[in-house]
Coordinates of C-alpha atoms in Angstrom, one line a residue:
X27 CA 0.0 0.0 0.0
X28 CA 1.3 3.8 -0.7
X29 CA 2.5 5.4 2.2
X30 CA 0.1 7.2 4.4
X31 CA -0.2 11.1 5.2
X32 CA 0.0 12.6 8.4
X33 CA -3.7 12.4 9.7
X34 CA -5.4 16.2 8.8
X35 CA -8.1 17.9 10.9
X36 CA -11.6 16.1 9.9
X37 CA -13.5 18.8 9.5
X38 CA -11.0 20.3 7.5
X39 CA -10.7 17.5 5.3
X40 CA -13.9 17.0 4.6
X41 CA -14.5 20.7 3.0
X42 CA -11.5 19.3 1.2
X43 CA -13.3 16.1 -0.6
X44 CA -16.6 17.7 -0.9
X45 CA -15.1 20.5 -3.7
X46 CA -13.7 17.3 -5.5
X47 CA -15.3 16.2 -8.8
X48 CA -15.6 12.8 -7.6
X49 CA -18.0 14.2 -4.6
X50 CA -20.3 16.2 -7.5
X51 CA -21.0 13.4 -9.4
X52 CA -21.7 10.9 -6.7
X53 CA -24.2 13.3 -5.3
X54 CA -25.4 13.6 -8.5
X55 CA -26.0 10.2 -8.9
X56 CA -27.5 9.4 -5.2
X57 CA -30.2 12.4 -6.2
X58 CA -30.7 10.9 -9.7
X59 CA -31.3 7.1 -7.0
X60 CA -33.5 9.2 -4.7
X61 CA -35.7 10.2 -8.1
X62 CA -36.1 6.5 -9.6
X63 CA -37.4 5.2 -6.2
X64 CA -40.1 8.1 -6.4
X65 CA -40.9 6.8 -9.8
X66 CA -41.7 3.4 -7.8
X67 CA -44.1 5.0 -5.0
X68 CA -47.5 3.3 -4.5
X69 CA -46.7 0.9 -7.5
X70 CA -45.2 -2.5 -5.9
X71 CA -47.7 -3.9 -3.8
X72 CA -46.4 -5.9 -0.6
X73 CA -48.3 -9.0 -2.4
X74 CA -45.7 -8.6 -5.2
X75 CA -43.0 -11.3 -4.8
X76 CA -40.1 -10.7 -5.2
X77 CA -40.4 -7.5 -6.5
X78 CA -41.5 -5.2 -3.2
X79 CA -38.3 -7.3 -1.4
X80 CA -36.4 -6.4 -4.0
X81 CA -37.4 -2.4 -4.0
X82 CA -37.5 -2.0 -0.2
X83 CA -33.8 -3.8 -0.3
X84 CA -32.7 -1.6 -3.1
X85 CA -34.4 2.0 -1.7
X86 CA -32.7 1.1 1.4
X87 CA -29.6 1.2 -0.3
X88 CA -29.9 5.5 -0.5
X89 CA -29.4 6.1 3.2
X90 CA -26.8 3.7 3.1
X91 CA -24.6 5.2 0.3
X92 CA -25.1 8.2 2.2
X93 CA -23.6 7.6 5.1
X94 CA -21.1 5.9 3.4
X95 CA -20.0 8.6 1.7
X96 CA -20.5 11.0 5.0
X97 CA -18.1 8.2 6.6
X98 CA -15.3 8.3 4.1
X99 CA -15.1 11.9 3.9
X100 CA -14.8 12.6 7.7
X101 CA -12.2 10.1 8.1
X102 CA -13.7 6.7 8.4
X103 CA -12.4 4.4 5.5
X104 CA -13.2 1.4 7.4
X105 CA -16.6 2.7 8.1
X106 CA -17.3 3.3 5.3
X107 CA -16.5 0.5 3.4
X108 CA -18.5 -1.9 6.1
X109 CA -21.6 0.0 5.7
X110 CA -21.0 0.1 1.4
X111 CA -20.2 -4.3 2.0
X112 CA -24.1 -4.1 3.2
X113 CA -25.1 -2.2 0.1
X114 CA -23.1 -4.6 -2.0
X115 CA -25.4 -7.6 -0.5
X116 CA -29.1 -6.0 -0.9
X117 CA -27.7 -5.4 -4.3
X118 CA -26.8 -8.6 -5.1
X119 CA -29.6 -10.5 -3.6
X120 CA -32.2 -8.4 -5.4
X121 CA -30.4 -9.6 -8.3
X122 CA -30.3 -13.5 -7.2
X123 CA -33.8 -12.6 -6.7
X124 CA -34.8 -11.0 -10.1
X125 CA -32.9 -14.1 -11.8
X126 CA -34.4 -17.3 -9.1
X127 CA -38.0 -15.5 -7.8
X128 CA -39.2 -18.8 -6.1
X129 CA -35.9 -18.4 -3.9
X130 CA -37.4 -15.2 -2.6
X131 CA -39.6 -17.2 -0.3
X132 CA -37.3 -19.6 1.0
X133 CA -34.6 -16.8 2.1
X134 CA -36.8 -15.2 4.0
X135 CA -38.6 -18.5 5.9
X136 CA -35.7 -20.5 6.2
X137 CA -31.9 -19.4 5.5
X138 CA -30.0 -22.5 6.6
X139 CA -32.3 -24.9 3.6
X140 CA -31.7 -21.8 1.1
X141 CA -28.1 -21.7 1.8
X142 CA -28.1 -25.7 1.4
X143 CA -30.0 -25.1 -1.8
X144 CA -27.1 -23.4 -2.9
X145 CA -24.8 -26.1 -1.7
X146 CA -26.7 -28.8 -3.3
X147 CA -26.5 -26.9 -6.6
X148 CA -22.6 -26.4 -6.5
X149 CA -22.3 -23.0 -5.4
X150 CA -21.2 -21.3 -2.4
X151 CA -22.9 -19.3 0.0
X152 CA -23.8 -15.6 0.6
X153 CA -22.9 -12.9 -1.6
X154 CA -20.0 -15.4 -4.3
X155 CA -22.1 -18.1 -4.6
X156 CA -25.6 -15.6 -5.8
X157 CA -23.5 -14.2 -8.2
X158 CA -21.8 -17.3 -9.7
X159 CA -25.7 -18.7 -10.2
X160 CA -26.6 -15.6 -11.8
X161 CA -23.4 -15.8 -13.9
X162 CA -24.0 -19.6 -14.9
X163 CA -27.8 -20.1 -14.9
X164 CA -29.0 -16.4 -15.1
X165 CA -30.9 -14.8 -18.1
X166 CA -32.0 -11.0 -17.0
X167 CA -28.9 -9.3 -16.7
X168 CA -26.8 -8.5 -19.8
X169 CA -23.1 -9.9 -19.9
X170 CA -20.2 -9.1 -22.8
X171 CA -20.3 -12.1 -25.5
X172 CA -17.4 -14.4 -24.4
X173 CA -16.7 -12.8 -21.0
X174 CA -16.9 -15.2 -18.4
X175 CA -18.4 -15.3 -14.4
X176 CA -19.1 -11.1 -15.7
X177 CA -20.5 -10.5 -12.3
X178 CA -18.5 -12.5 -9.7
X179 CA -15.8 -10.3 -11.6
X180 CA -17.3 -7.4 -11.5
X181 CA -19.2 -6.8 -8.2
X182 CA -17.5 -9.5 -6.0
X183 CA -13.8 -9.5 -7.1
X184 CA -13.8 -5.5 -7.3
X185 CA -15.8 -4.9 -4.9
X186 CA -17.5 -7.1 -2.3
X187 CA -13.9 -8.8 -1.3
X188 CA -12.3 -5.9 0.0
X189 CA -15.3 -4.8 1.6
X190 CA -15.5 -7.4 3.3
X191 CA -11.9 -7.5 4.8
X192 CA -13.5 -4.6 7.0
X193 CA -16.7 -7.0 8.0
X194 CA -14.9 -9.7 8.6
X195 CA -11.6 -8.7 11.1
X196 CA -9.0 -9.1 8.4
X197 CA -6.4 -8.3 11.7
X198 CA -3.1 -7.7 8.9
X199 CA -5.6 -5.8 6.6
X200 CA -6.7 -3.4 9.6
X201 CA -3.1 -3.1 10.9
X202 CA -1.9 -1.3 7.5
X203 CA -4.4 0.9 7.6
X204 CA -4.6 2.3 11.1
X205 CA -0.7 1.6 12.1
X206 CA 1.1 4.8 11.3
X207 CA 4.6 3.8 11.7
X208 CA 5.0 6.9 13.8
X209 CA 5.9 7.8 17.6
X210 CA 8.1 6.7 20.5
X211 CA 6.0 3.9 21.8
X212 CA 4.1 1.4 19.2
X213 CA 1.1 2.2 21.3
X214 CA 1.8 5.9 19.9
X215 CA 1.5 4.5 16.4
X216 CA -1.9 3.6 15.9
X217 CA -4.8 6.1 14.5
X218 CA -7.9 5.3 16.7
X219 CA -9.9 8.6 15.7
X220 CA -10.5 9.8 11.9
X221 CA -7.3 8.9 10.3
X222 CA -6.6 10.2 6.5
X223 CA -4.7 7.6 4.4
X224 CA -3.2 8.7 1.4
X225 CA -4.9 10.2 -1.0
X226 CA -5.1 8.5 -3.6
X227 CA -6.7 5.4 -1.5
X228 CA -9.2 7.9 -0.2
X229 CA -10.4 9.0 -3.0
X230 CA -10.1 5.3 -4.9
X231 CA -12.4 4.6 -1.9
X232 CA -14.7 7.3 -3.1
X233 CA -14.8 6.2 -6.5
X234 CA -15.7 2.4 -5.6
X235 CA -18.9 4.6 -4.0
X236 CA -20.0 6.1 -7.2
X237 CA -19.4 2.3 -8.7
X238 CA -21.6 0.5 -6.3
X239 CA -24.3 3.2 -7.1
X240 CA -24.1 3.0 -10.2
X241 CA -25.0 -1.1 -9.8
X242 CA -27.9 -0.3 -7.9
X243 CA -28.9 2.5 -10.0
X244 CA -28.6 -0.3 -13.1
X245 CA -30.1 -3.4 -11.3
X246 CA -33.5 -1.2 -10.1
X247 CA -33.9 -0.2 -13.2
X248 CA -33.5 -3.4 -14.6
X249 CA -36.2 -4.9 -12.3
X250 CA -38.4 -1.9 -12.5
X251 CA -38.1 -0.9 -15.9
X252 CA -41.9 -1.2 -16.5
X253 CA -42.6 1.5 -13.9
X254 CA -39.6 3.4 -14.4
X255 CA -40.0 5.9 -17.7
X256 CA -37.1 8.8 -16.6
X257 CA -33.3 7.5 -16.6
X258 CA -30.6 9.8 -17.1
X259 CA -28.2 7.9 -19.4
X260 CA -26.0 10.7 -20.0
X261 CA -24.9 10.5 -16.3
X262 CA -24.6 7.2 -16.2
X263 CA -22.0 7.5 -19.1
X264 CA -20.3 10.1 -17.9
X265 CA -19.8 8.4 -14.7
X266 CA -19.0 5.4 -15.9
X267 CA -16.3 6.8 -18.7
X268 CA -14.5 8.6 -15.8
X269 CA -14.9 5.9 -13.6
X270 CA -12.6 3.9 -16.4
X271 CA -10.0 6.8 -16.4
X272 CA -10.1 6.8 -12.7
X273 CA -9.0 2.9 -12.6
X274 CA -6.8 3.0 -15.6
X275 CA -4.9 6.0 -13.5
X276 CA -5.0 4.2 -10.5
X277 CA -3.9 0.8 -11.0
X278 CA -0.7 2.6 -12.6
X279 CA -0.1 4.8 -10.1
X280 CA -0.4 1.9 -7.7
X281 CA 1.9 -0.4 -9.2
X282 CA 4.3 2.1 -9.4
X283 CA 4.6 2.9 -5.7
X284 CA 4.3 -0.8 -4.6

């Protein structure tokens, strides 16, 4: 990992991030979320199955990008990422959903036999093995022609894995990110308050906000595309061209400090 900056003032900081570009467009995009939910009001009856699962899981997802986002830029990386490992999961089960619909009703009367569902089928549980049963047996949700397991790649590898580090007490994954390498004592070295990594992790932190946004943006209006009549594709392109730049830039500015 790049070395890490001496921690800054939160407050200060986060006047800092929220004049960024990066900030803009994600707010942009959370309003443009906020706006196809409204679309759904009154429509998706509680009787609908999966369908009202699947919007209550993805409309809850709005307050949790939020305060994702209000995490990361007061100083809580870690925060932040545990609360976006939550968004990743009500995303991709309202996918599983969309894809399996009869599943809907076993997952929510008996996890244990849906899990072993998933067993029996080959697959692993939770968040990898949804996605590799939409990637092998799924039909709703476009893939590129020859590109194989598109969204274990995607969402899990990209995202959901290093999410979860934070979920699940990777203890060498925290370390590096609160252990300064500063002070007399090694009890002086670690940051237990906001601490400010580098920069460029920051703000690769902000942009894997925008990206899971812009899957739940995509996967509600996938499933809701009957009720939902105003998208703004010109956002999503933008975002998602400078989300490309943003990854192309970073993975060679990583490499080159690694």
């Amino acid at each position: 990992r790049p070395p890490r900056s001496t921690p800054s003032n939160s407050s200060a900081a986060s006047d800092v991030y929220k004049r960024q570009k990066e900030y803009k467009l994600l707010t942009k995009l959370l309003r443009h979320k906020e706006n196809l939910i409204k679309q759904l009001s009154g429509k998706v009856k509680d009787t609908d199955k999966p369908d009202y699962s699947i919007e209550l899981m993805l409309a809850y997802n709005l307050p949790l990008l939020n305060s994702s986002l209000n995490s990361l830029v007061n100083g809580y990386l870690g925060a932040s990422q545990i609360i976006l490992r939550t968004v990743l999961e009500n995303t991709c089960l309202s996918m599983y959903f969309f894809e399996f619909s009869k599943d809907e009703k076993k997952y929510r009367k008996d996890r244990k036999s849906f899990n072993c569902k998933l067993r029996s089928l080959g697959y692993d549980t939770w968040i990898e093995g949804w996605l590799n049963r939409v990637d092998k047996e799924g039909a709703k949700f476009s893939k590129l022609e020859g590109e194989e397991n598109t969204w274990y790649k995607r969402i899990f590898k990209n995202l959901v894995e290093e999410a979860s580090s934070f979920v699940h007490v990777d203890i060498d994954f925290i370390y590096n990110l609160v252990y300064m390498g500063k002070g007399s004592s090694k009890s002086d070295n670690y940051v237990l308050g906001p601490n400010w990594t580098n920069d460029l992790l920051v703000k690769n932190a902000l942009w894997k906000i925008i990206e899971t946004c812009l899957y739940s943006c995509a996967v509600l209006d996938r499933v809701f595309k009957k009720y939902i009549t105003k998208v703004d594709m010109e956002l999503y392109k933008s975002a998602i061209d400078e989300l490309n730049k943003w990854k192309e830039f970073y993975n060679k500015q990583y490499s080159s400090r690694t």
